[in-house]
JSON list of C-alpha atoms in Angstrom, two decimals:
[
{"chain": "A", "resi": 1, "resn": "MET", "atom": "CA", "xyz": [-7.75, -2.60, -20.95]},
{"chain": "A", "resi": 2, "resn": "ASN", "atom": "CA", "xyz": [-8.25, 1.27, -21.33]},
{"chain": "A", "resi": 3, "resn": "THR", "atom": "CA", "xyz": [-4.91, 2.66, -19.28]},
{"chain": "A", "resi": 4, "resn": "SER", "atom": "CA", "xyz": [-6.44, 5.55, -19.23]},
{"chain": "A", "resi": 5, "resn": "SER", "atom": "CA", "xyz": [-10.49, 4.27, -17.34]},
{"chain": "A", "resi": 6, "resn": "PRO", "atom": "CA", "xyz": [-10.04, 4.02, -12.98]},
{"chain": "A", "resi": 7, "resn": "LEU", "atom": "CA", "xyz": [-8.39, 0.92, -12.30]},
{"chain": "A", "resi": 8, "resn": "THR", "atom": "CA", "xyz": [-9.04, -1.32, -9.03]},
{"chain": "A", "resi": 9, "resn": "ILE", "atom": "CA", "xyz": [-6.53, -3.57, -7.00]},
{"chain": "A", "resi": 10, "resn": "VAL", "atom": "CA", "xyz": [-6.84, -5.93, -4.16]},
{"chain": "A", "resi": 11, "resn": "ALA", "atom": "CA", "xyz": [-3.75, -6.10, -3.35]},
{"chain": "A", "resi": 12, "resn": "ILE", "atom": "CA", "xyz": [-4.15, -9.05, -0.02]},
{"chain": "A", "resi": 13, "resn": "ALA", "atom": "CA", "xyz": [-0.97, -10.11, 2.21]},
{"chain": "A", "resi": 14, "resn": "THR", "atom": "CA", "xyz": [-0.97, -12.41, 4.74]},
{"chain": "A", "resi": 15, "resn": "SER", "atom": "CA", "xyz": [2.06, -11.48, 7.58]},
{"chain": "A", "resi": 16, "resn": "LEU", "atom": "CA", "xyz": [4.69, -13.57, 9.23]},
{"chain": "A", "resi": 17, "resn": "PRO", "atom": "CA", "xyz": [3.29, -15.88, 12.34]},
{"chain": "A", "resi": 18, "resn": "GLY", "atom": "CA", "xyz": [3.73, -12.46, 14.86]},
{"chain": "A", "resi": 19, "resn": "GLN", "atom": "CA", "xyz": [4.53, -10.12, 12.89]},
{"chain": "A", "resi": 20, "resn": "GLU", "atom": "CA", "xyz": [0.58, -9.14, 11.86]},
{"chain": "A", "resi": 21, "resn": "LYS", "atom": "CA", "xyz": [0.83, -5.13, 14.41]},
{"chain": "A", "resi": 22, "resn": "HIS", "atom": "CA", "xyz": [3.68, -4.37, 12.26]},
{"chain": "A", "resi": 23, "resn": "LEU", "atom": "CA", "xyz": [2.61, -5.26, 8.79]},
{"chain": "A", "resi": 24, "resn": "ARG", "atom": "CA", "xyz": [-0.78, -3.69, 9.77]},
{"chain": "A", "resi": 25, "resn": "ALA", "atom": "CA", "xyz": [1.85, -0.29, 11.31]},
{"chain": "A", "resi": 26, "resn": "ALA", "atom": "CA", "xyz": [3.89, -0.07, 7.84]},
{"chain": "A", "resi": 27, "resn": "GLN", "atom": "CA", "xyz": [0.61, -0.77, 5.91]},
{"chain": "A", "resi": 28, "resn": "GLU", "atom": "CA", "xyz": [-1.39, 2.07, 6.98]},
{"chain": "A", "resi": 29, "resn": "LYS", "atom": "CA", "xyz": [1.83, 4.56, 7.17]},
{"chain": "A", "resi": 30, "resn": "LEU", "atom": "CA", "xyz": [1.87, 3.25, 3.12]},
{"chain": "A", "resi": 31, "resn": "VAL", "atom": "CA", "xyz": [-2.40, 4.56, 3.15]},
{"chain": "A", "resi": 32, "resn": "ALA", "atom": "CA", "xyz": [-1.78, 7.97, 5.09]},
{"chain": "A", "resi": 33, "resn": "GLU", "atom": "CA", "xyz": [1.15, 8.94, 2.93]},
{"chain": "A", "resi": 34, "resn": "THR", "atom": "CA", "xyz": [-0.57, 6.81, -0.70]},
{"chain": "A", "resi": 35, "resn": "VAL", "atom": "CA", "xyz": [-3.97, 8.96, -0.37]},
{"chain": "A", "resi": 36, "resn": "LYS", "atom": "CA", "xyz": [-1.90, 12.32, -1.40]},
{"chain": "A", "resi": 37, "resn": "GLU", "atom": "CA", "xyz": [-0.87, 10.74, -4.25]},
{"chain": "A", "resi": 38, "resn": "SER", "atom": "CA", "xyz": [-1.72, 12.13, -7.92]},
{"chain": "A", "resi": 39, "resn": "GLY", "atom": "CA", "xyz": [-4.68, 9.95, -9.54]},
{"chain": "A", "resi": 40, "resn": "CYS", "atom": "CA", "xyz": [-5.86, 7.65, -6.14]},
{"chain": "A", "resi": 41, "resn": "LEU", "atom": "CA", "xyz": [-9.39, 7.58, -5.73]},
{"chain": "A", "resi": 42, "resn": "ARG", "atom": "CA", "xyz": [-9.53, 4.58, -3.13]},
{"chain": "A", "resi": 43, "resn": "TYR", "atom": "CA", "xyz": [-6.96, 3.65, -0.88]},
{"chain": "A", "resi": 44, "resn": "GLU", "atom": "CA", "xyz": [-8.08, 1.51, 2.10]},
{"chain": "A", "resi": 45, "resn": "LEU", "atom": "CA", "xyz": [-6.40, -1.69, 4.33]},
{"chain": "A", "resi": 46, "resn": "HIS", "atom": "CA", "xyz": [-8.88, -4.14, 5.13]},
{"chain": "A", "resi": 47, "resn": "GLN", "atom": "CA", "xyz": [-7.92, -6.23, 8.46]},
{"chain": "A", "resi": 48, "resn": "SER", "atom": "CA", "xyz": [-9.32, -10.16, 8.34]},
{"chain": "A", "resi": 49, "resn": "ILE", "atom": "CA", "xyz": [-11.60, -10.84, 11.79]},
{"chain": "A", "resi": 50, "resn": "GLU", "atom": "CA", "xyz": [-11.07, -14.37, 11.16]},
{"chain": "A", "resi": 51, "resn": "ASP", "atom": "CA", "xyz": [-7.81, -14.25, 10.91]},
{"chain": "A", "resi": 52, "resn": "GLY", "atom": "CA", "xyz": [-5.71, -11.68, 12.00]},
{"chain": "A", "resi": 53, "resn": "ARG", "atom": "CA", "xyz": [-2.15, -12.33, 9.36]},
{"chain": "A", "resi": 54, "resn": "VAL", "atom": "CA", "xyz": [-4.50, -11.05, 5.93]},
{"chain": "A", "resi": 55, "resn": "LEU", "atom": "CA", "xyz": [-4.54, -8.22, 5.47]},
{"chain": "A", "resi": 56, "resn": "VAL", "atom": "CA", "xyz": [-6.19, -6.35, 2.53]},
{"chain": "A", "resi": 57, "resn": "PHE", "atom": "CA", "xyz": [-5.51, -3.46, 0.58]},
{"chain": "A", "resi": 58, "resn": "MET", "atom": "CA", "xyz": [-8.21, -1.67, -1.73]},
{"chain": "A", "resi": 59, "resn": "GLU", "atom": "CA", "xyz": [-7.41, 0.89, -3.96]},
{"chain": "A", "resi": 60, "resn": "THR", "atom": "CA", "xyz": [-9.03, 2.12, -7.11]},
{"chain": "A", "resi": 61, "resn": "TRP", "atom": "CA", "xyz": [-6.61, 4.93, -9.61]},
{"chain": "A", "resi": 62, "resn": "ALA", "atom": "CA", "xyz": [-7.87, 7.75, -11.70]},
{"chain": "A", "resi": 63, "resn": "SER", "atom": "CA", "xyz": [-5.75, 5.23, -15.20]},
{"chain": "A", "resi": 64, "resn": "GLU", "atom": "CA", "xyz": [-3.47, 2.48, -14.68]},
{"chain": "A", "resi": 65, "resn": "ALA", "atom": "CA", "xyz": [-0.39, 4.76, -15.75]},
{"chain": "A", "resi": 66, "resn": "GLN", "atom": "CA", "xyz": [-1.02, 6.73, -12.02]},
{"chain": "A", "resi": 67, "resn": "TRP", "atom": "CA", "xyz": [-1.09, 2.98, -10.34]},
{"chain": "A", "resi": 68, "resn": "ARG", "atom": "CA", "xyz": [2.21, 2.11, -11.85]},
{"chain": "A", "resi": 69, "resn": "ALA", "atom": "CA", "xyz": [3.49, 5.47, -11.09]},
{"chain": "A", "resi": 70, "resn": "HIS", "atom": "CA", "xyz": [2.61, 5.23, -7.22]},
{"chain": "A", "resi": 71, "resn": "MET", "atom": "CA", "xyz": [4.33, 0.97, -7.34]},
{"chain": "A", "resi": 72, "resn": "GLN", "atom": "CA", "xyz": [7.27, 3.60, -8.24]},
{"chain": "A", "resi": 73, "resn": "GLY", "atom": "CA", "xyz": [7.21, 6.04, -6.59]},
{"chain": "A", "resi": 74, "resn": "ALA", "atom": "CA", "xyz": [8.13, 7.28, -3.11]},
{"chain": "A", "resi": 75, "resn": "ALA", "atom": "CA", "xyz": [5.60, 5.92, -0.90]},
{"chain": "A", "resi": 76, "resn": "ILE", "atom": "CA", "xyz": [6.45, 1.93, -1.36]},
{"chain": "A", "resi": 77, "resn": "LYS", "atom": "CA", "xyz": [10.05, 2.61, -1.85]},
{"chain": "A", "resi": 78, "resn": "ARG", "atom": "CA", "xyz": [10.03, 3.71, 2.22]},
{"chain": "A", "resi": 79, "resn": "PHE", "atom": "CA", "xyz": [7.99, 0.80, 2.09]},
{"chain": "A", "resi": 80, "resn": "HIS", "atom": "CA", "xyz": [10.41, -1.75, 0.84]},
{"chain": "A", "resi": 81, "resn": "ALA", "atom": "CA", "xyz": [13.58, 0.45, 2.48]},
{"chain": "A", "resi": 82, "resn": "SER", "atom": "CA", "xyz": [11.57, -0.51, 6.50]},
{"chain": "A", "resi": 83, "resn": "GLY", "atom": "CA", "xyz": [11.99, -4.15, 5.67]},
{"chain": "A", "resi": 84, "resn": "ALA", "atom": "CA", "xyz": [8.45, -4.94, 6.04]},
{"chain": "A", "resi": 85, "resn": "GLY", "atom": "CA", "xyz": [7.80, -6.42, 2.56]},
{"chain": "A", "resi": 86, "resn": "ASN", "atom": "CA", "xyz": [9.80, -8.58, 4.90]},
{"chain": "A", "resi": 87, "resn": "LEU", "atom": "CA", "xyz": [6.99, -9.81, 7.37]},
{"chain": "A", "resi": 88, "resn": "ILE", "atom": "CA", "xyz": [5.03, -10.86, 4.00]},
{"chain": "A", "resi": 89, "resn": "GLN", "atom": "CA", "xyz": [4.72, -15.04, 3.77]},
{"chain": "A", "resi": 90, "resn": "ASP", "atom": "CA", "xyz": [2.41, -14.30, 1.16]},
{"chain": "A", "resi": 91, "resn": "PHE", "atom": "CA", "xyz": [0.75, -12.44, -1.33]},
{"chain": "A", "resi": 92, "resn": "SER", "atom": "CA", "xyz": [-1.51, -10.84, -4.10]},
{"chain": "A", "resi": 93, "resn": "LEU", "atom": "CA", "xyz": [-2.86, -8.71, -5.94]},
{"chain": "A", "resi": 94, "resn": "PHE", "atom": "CA", "xyz": [-5.50, -8.56, -8.69]},
{"chain": "A", "resi": 95, "resn": "ARG", "atom": "CA", "xyz": [-5.65, -5.62, -11.33]},
{"chain": "A", "resi": 96, "resn": "MET", "atom": "CA", "xyz": [-9.68, -5.23, -11.52]},
{"chain": "A", "resi": 97, "resn": "ASN", "atom": "CA", "xyz": [-12.59, -4.12, -13.91]},
{"chain": "A", "resi": 98, "resn": "LEU", "atom": "CA", "xyz": [-15.62, -3.67, -12.51]},
{"chain": "A", "resi": 99, "resn": "VAL", "atom": "CA", "xyz": [-18.37, -5.52, -13.69]},
{"chain": "A", "resi": 100, "resn": "THR", "atom": "CA", "xyz": [-21.30, -3.85, -11.70]},
{"chain": "A", "resi": 101, "resn": "ASP", "atom": "CA", "xyz": [-21.51, -1.53, -8.55]},
{"chain": "A", "resi": 102, "resn": "GLY", "atom": "CA", "xyz": [-25.21, -1.92, -7.40]},
{"chain": "A", "resi": 103, "resn": "LYS", "atom": "CA", "xyz": [-26.56, 0.54, -8.28]}
]
């Protein structure tokens, strides 16, 4: 993978039962901080209609290096320091290459 090309991240978190509102609030704060970061092209939070415990980040970064900087940055550190990570029952993260945008 070319680490200087745009990188898409799909991150799926399932909250502990009854904790979805608290996790979502912490994640919304993370979005508000992250969209201001260098290299952040898209940082969206989605919630499953079928299962409100499932929250999905759709992210696009200008480069893998900028995503890695985000992962070590202040916003992520504040998110973890808040204890929000303890509200997550299951987590998956996928680094994605764009195949086609359908255009």
